[in-house]
mmCIF file of C-alpha atoms and ligand atoms in Angstrom:
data_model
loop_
_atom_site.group_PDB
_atom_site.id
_atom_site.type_symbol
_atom_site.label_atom_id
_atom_site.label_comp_id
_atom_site.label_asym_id
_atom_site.label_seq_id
_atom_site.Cartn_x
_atom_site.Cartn_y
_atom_site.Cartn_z
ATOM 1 C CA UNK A 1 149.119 41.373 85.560
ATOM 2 C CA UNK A 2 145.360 42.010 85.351
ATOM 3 C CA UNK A 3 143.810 42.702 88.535
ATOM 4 C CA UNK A 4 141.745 39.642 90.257
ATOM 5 C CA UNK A 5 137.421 39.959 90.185
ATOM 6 C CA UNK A 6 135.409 38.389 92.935
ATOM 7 C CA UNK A 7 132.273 36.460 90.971
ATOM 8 C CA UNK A 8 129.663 34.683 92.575
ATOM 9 C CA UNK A 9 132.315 32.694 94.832
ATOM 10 C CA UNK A 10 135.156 32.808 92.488
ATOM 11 C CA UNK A 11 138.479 35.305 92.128
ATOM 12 C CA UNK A 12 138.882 35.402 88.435
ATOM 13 C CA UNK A 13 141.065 37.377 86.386
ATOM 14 C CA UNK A 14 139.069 40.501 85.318
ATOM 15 C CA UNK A 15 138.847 39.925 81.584
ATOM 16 C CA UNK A 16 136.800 36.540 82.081
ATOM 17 C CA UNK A 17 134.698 37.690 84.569
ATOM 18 C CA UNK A 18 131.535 38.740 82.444
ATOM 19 C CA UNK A 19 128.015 39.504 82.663
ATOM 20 C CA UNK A 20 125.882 38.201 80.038
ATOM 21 C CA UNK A 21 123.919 40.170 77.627
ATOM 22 C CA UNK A 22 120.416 38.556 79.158
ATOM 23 C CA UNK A 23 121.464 40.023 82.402
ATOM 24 C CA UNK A 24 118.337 42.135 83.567
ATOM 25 C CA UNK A 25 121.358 44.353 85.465
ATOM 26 C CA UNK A 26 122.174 45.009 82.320
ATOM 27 C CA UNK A 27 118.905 45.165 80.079
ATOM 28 C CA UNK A 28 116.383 46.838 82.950
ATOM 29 C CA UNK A 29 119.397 48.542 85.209
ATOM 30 C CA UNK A 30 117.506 46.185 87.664
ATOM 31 C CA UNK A 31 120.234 45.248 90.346
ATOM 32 C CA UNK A 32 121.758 47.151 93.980
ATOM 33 C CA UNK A 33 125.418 48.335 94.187
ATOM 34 C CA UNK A 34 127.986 49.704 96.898
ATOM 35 C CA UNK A 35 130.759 52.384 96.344
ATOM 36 C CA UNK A 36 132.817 51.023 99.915
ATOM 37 C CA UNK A 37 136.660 52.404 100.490
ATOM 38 C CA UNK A 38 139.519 50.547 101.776
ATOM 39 C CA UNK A 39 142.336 52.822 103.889
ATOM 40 C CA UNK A 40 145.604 50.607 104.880
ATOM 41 C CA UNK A 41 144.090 47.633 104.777
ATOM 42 C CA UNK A 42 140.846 47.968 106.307
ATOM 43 C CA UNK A 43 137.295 48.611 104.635
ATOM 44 C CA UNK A 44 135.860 51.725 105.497
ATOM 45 C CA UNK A 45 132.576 51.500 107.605
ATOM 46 C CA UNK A 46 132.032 48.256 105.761
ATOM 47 C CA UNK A 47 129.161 47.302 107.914
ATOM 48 C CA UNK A 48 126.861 49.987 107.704
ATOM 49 C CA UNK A 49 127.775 49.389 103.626
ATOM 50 C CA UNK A 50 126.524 45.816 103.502
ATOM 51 C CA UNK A 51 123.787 47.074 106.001
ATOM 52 C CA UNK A 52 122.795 49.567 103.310
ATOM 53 C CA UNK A 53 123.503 46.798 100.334
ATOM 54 C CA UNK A 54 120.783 44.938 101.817
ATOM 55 C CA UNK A 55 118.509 47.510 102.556
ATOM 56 C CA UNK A 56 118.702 48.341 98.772
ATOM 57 C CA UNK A 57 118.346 44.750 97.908
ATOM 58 C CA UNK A 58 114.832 44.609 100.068
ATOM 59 C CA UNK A 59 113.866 47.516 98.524
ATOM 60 C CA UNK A 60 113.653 46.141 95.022
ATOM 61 C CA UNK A 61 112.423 42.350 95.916
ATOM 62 C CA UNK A 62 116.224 41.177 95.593
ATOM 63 C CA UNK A 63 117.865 38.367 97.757
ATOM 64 C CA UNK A 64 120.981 37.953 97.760
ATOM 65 C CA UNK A 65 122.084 34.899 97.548
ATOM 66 C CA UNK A 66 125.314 35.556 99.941
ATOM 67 C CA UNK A 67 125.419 36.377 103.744
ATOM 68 C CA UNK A 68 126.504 39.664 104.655
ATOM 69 C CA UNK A 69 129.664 37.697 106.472
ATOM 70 C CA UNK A 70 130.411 35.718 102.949
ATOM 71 C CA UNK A 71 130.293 38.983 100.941
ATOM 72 C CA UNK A 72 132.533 41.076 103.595
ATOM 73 C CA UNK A 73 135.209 38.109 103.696
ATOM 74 C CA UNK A 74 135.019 38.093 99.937
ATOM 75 C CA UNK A 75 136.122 42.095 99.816
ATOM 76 C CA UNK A 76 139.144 41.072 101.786
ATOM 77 C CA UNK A 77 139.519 37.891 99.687
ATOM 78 C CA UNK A 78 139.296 40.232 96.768
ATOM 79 C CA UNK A 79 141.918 42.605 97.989
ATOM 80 C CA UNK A 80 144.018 40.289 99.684
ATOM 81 C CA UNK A 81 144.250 38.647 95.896
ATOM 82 C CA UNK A 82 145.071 42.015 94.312
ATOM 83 C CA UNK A 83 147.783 43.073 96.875
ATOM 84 C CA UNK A 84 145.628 45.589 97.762
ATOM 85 C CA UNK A 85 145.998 47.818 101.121
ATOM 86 C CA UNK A 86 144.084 51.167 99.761
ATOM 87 C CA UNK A 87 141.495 50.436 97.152
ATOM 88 C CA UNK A 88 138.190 51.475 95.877
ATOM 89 C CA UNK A 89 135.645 48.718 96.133
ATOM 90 C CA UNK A 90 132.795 48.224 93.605
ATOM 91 C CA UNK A 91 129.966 45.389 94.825
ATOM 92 C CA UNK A 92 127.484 45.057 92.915
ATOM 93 C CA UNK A 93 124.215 42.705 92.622
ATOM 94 C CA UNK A 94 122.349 41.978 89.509
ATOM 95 C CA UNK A 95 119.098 40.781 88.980
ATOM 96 C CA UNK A 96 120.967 38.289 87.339
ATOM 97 C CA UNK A 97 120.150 36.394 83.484
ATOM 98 C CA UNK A 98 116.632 35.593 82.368
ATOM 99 C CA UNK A 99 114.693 36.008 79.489
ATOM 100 C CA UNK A 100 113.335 39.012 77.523
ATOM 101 C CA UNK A 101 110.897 41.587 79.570
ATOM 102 C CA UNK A 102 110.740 43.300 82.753
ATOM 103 C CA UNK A 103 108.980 40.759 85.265
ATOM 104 C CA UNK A 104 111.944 40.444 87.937
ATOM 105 C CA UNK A 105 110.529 36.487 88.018
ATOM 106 C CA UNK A 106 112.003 35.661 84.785
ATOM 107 C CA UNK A 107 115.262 35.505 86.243
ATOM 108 C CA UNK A 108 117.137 33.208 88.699
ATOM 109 C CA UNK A 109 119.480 33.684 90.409
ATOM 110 C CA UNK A 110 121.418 36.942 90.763
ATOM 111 C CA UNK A 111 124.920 37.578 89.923
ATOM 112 C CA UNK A 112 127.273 38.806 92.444
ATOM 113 C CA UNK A 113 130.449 40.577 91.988
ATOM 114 C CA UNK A 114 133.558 43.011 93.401
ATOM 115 C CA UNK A 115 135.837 44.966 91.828
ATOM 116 C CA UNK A 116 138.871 45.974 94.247
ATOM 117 C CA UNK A 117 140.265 48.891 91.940
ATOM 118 C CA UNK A 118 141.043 52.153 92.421
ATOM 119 C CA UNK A 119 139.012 55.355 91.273
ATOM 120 C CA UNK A 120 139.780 58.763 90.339
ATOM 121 C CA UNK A 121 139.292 61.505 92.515
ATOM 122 C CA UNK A 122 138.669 65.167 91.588
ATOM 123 C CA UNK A 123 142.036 66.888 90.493
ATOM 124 C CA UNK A 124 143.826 67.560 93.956
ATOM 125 C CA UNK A 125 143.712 71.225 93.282
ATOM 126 C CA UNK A 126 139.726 71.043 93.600
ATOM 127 C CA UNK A 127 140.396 70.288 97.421
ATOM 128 C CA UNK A 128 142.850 73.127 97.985
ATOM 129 C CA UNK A 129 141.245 75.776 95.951
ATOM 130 C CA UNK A 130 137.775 74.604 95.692
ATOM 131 C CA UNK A 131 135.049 73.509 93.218
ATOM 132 C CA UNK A 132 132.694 74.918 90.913
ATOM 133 C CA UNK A 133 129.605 73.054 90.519
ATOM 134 C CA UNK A 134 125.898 74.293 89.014
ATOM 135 C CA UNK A 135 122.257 73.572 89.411
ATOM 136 C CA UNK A 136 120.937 71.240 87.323
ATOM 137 C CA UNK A 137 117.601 71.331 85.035
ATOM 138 C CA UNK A 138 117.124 67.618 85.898
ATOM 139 C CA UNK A 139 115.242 67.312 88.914
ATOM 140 C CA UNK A 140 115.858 64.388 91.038
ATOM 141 C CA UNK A 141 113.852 61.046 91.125
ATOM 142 C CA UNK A 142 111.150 61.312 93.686
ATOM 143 C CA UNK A 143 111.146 58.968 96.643
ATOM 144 C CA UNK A 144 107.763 57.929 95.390
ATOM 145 C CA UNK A 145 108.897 56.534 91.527
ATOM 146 C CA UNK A 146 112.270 54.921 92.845
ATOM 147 C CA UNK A 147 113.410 56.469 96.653
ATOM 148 C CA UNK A 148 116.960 57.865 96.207
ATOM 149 C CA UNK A 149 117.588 55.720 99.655
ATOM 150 C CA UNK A 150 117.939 52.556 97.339
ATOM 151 C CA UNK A 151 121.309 52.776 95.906
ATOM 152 C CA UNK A 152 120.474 51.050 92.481
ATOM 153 C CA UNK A 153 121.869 50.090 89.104
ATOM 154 C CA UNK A 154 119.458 53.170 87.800
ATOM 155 C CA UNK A 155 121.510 56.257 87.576
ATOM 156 C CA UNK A 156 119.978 57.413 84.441
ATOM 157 C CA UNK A 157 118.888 60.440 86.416
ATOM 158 C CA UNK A 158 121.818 61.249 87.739
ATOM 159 C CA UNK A 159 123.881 61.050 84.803
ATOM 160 C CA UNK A 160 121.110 63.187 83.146
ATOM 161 C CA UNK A 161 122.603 66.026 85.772
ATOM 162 C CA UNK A 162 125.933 65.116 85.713
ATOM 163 C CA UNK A 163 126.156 65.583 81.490
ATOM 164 C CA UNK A 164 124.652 69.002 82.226
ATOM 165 C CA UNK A 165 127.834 69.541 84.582
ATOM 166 C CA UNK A 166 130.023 68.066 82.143
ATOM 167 C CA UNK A 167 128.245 70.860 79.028
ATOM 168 C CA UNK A 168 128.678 73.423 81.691
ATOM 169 C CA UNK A 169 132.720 72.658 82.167
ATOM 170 C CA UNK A 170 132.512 71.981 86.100
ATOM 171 C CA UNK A 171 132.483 68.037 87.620
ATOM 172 C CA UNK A 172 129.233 67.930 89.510
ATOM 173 C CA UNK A 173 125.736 69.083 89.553
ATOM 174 C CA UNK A 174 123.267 70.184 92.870
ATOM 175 C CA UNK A 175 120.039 68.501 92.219
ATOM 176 C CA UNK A 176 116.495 69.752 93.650
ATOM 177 C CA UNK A 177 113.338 67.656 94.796
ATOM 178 C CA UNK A 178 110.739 67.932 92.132
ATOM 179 C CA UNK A 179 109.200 70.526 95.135
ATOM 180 C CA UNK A 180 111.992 72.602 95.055
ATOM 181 C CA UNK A 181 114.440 71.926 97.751
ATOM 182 C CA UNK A 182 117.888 70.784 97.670
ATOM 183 C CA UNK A 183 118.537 67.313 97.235
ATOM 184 C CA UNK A 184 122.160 65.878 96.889
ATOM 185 C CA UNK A 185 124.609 65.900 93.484
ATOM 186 C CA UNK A 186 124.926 63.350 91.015
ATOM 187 C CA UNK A 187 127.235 61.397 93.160
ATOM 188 C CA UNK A 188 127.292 63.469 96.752
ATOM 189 C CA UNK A 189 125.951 65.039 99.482
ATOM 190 C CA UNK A 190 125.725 68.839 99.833
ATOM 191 C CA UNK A 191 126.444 70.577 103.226
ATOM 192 C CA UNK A 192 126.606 73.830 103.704
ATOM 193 C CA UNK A 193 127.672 76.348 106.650
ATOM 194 C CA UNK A 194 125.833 79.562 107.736
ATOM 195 C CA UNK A 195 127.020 81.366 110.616
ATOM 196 C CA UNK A 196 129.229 78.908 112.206
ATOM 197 C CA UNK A 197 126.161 75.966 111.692
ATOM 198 C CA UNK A 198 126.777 72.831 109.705
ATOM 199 C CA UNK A 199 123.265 72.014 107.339
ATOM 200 C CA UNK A 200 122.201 69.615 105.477
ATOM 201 C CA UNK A 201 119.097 68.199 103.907
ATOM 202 C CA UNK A 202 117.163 65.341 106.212
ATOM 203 C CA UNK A 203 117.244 62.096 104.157
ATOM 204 C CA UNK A 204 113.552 63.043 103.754
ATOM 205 C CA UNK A 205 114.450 65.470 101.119
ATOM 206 C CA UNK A 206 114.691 62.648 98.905
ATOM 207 C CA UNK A 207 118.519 61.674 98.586
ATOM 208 C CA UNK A 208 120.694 58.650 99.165
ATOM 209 C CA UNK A 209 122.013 58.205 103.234
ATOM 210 C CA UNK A 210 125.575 58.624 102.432
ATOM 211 C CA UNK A 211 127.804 56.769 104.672
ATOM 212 C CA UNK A 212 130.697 59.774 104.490
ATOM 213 C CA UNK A 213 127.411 61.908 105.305
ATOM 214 C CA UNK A 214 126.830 60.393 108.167
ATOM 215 C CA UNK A 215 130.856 59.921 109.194
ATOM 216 C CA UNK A 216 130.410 64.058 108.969
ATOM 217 C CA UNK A 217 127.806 64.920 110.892
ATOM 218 C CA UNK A 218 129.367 62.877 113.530
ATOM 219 C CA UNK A 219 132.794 64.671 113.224
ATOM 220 C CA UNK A 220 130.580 67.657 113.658
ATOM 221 C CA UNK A 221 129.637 66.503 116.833
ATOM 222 C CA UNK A 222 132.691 65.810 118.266
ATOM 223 C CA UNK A 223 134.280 68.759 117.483
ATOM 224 C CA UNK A 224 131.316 71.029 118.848
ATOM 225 C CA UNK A 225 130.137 71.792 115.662
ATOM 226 C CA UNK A 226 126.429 72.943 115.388
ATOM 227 C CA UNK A 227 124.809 70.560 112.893
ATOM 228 C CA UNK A 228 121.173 70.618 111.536
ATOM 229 C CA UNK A 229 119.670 68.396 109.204
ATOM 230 C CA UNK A 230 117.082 70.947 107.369
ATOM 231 C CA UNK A 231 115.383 71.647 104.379
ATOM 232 C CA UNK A 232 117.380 74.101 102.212
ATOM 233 C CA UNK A 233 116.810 76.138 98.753
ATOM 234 C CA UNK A 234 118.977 77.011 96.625
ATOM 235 C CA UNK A 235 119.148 80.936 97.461
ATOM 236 C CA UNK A 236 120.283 78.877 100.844
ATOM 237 C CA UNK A 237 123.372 77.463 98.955
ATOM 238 C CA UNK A 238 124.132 80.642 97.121
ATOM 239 C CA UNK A 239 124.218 82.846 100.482
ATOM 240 C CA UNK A 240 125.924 80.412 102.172
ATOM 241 C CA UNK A 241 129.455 81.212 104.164
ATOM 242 C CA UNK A 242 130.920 77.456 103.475
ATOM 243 C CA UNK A 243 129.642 74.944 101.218
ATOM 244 C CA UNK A 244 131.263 71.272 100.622
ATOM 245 C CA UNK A 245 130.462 67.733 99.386
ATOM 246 C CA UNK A 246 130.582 64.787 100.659
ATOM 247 C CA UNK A 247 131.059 60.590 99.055
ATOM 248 C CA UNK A 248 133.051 58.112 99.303
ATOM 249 C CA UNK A 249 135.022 58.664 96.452
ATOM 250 C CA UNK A 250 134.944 62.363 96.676
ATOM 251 C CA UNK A 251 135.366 62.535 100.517
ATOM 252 C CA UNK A 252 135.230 66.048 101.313
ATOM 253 C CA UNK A 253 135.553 68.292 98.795
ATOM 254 C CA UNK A 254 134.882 72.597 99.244
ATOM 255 C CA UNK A 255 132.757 74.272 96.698
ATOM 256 C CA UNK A 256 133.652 77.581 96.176
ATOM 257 C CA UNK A 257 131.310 78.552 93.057
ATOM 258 C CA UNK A 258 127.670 77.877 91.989
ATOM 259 C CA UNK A 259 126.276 78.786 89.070
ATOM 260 C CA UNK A 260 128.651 81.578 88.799
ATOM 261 C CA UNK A 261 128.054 82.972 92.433
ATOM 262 C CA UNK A 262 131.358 82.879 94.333
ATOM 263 C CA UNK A 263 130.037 80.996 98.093
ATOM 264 C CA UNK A 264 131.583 83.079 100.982
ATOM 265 C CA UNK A 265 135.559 84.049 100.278
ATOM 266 C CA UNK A 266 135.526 82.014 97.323
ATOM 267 C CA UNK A 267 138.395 80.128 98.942
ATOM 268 C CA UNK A 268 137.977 76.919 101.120
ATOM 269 C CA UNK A 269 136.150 78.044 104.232
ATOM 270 C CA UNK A 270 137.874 77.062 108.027
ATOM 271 C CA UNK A 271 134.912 74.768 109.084
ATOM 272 C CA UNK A 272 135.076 72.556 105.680
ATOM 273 C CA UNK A 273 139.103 72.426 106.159
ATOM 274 C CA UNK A 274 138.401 71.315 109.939
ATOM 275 C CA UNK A 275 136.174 68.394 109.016
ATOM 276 C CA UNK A 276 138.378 67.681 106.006
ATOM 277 C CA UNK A 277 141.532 67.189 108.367
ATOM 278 C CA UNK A 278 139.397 65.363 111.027
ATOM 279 C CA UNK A 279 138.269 62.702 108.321
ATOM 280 C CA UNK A 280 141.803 62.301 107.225
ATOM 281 C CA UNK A 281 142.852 61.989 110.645
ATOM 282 C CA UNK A 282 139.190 59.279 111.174
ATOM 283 C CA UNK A 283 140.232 57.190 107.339
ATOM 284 C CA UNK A 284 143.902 57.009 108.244
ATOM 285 C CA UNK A 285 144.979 56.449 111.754
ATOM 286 C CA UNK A 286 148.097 55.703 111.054
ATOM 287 C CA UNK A 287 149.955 58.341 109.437
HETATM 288 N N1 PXG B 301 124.483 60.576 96.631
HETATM 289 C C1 PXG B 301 124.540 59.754 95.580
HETATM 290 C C2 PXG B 301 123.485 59.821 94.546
HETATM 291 C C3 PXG B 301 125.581 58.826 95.473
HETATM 292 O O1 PXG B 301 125.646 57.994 94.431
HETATM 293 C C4 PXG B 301 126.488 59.686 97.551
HETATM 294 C C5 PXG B 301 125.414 60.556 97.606
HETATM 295 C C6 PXG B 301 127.462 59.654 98.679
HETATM 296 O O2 PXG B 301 127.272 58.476 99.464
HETATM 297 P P1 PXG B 301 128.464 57.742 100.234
HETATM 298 O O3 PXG B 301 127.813 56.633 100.942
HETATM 299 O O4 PXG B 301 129.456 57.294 99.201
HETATM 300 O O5 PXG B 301 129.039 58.752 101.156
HETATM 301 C C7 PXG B 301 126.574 58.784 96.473
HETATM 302 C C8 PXG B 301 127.698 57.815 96.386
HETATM 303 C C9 PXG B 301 131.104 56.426 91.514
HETATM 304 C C10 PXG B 301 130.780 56.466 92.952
HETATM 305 O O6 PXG B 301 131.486 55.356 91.038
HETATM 306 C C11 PXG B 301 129.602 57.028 93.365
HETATM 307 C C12 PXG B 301 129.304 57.055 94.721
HETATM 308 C C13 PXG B 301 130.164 56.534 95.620
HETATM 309 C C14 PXG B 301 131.342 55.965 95.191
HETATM 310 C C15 PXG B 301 131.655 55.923 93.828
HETATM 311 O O7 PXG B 301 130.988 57.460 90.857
HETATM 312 N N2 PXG B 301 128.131 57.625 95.083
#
């Protein structure tokens, strides 16, 4: 039985629900998108998602033609439809069809739709052992040319990066600001810990406000953690005690290697495996 796609109002079976080939999503990568989770049933921080969603939306001149309460009761809808209790959740928001060339204005109305499915995560032993990840060549889009804050159908630049990860053997890639600091990977955030202190870059540094980021740095608080949002370099990351990653799909995941330099033990440092077991504990309740 083929899973069930939510499509501008309608659950269809996925193989007829299609985007045409005039869709400027498709030609121009001109559209917003949400990577949400769903533990036991209920949608992970799905407000400050949609919040985001929109955010992206306004950003790039794009209304939505759905209320935030429409699209969130559609998720469920979506899931509900599926059988669905623990799913990954695509929503995305094309610029919709129009004709040939750029101009946002020859399209009409956007396209809407969600994908309740599930997604793979890094191999299991990547969380017990750790992950090696390198720097990549590609330097990351400037807030200036398209901020990394808008969470759009463009991720040319990041899969730039993440093909040099894949030609390097390891599964993601740390990305600098074209000034030099460290940014965020492909498809994560990057903390690291020095000295018992949690860092990570300010959202300033150019990188997408990721929701499990910010679901970390308030574990951090809770448990007493020191936390700073700073600028870092990459000498930063390679003398660093602790390093880990954080995303929705990923969730916390250590990084042991960079570039060939072991981080601290080379094993999974006791901070990371704190917060790790604190956001199982914060996604599932109820185990
Ligand atoms: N940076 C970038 C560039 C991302 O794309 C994150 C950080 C982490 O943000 P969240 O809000 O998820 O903590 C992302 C998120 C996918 C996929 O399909 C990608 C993301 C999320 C979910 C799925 O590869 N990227």
């Amino acid at each position: 039985m083929s899973l069930k796609v939510w499509m501008d109002g309608e659950l269809l079976p996925a193989e007829d629900a299609k985007i045409g080939v005039y869709d400027h999503g498709l030609l121009y990568g001109d559209g917003v998108f949400e990577g949400i989770r769903a533990y036991q049933g209920r949608v992970f921080k799905l407000d400050r998602h949609l919040r985001r969603l929109y955010a992206s939306a306004q950003a790039i001149s794009l209304v939505i033609p759905f209320t935030a309460e429409q699209l969130s009761r559609a998720i469920y809808e979506t899931m509900e439809a599926n059988g669905q209790s623990d799913a990954y959740v695509r929503l995305v928001v094309t610029r919709g069809p129009g004709d040939l060339g750029l101009d946002p204005g020859k399209t009409k109305t956007p396209v809407v739709f969600i994908i309740t499915d599930r997604i793979a995560l890094y191999p299991e032993q990547m969380y017990t052992e750790g992950m090696s990840i390198i720097t990549a060549k590609t330097v990351r889009t400037p807030a200036q040319s398209l901020n990394p804050k808008v969470k759009s159908l463009n991720y040319l630049n990041n899969i730039l990066a993440r093909i040099e990860a894949n030609k390097a053997g390891v599964s993601e890639a740390l990305m600098l600001s074209c000034d030099g600091y460290v940014a965020e990977c492909t498809g994560d955030n990057i903390f690291i810990v020095k000295e018992g202190k949690v860092l990570t870059p300010p959202v300033s540094a150019g990188i997408l406000e990721g929701i499990t980021r910010d679901v970390v740095i308030e574990l951090a608080a809770k448990q007493g953690l020191a936390l700073e949002e700073s600028q870092l370099r990459q000498e930063d990351i390679y003398a660093a005690d602790e390093c880990f990653l954080t995303g929705t799909a990923a969730e916390i995941v250590p990084v042991t290697k960079i570039d060939d330099k072991v981080i601290g033990t080379g094993k999974p440092g006791p901070i990371t495996k704190r917060l790790i077991d604190s956001f199982h504990k914060y996604v599932q309740p109820h185990t």
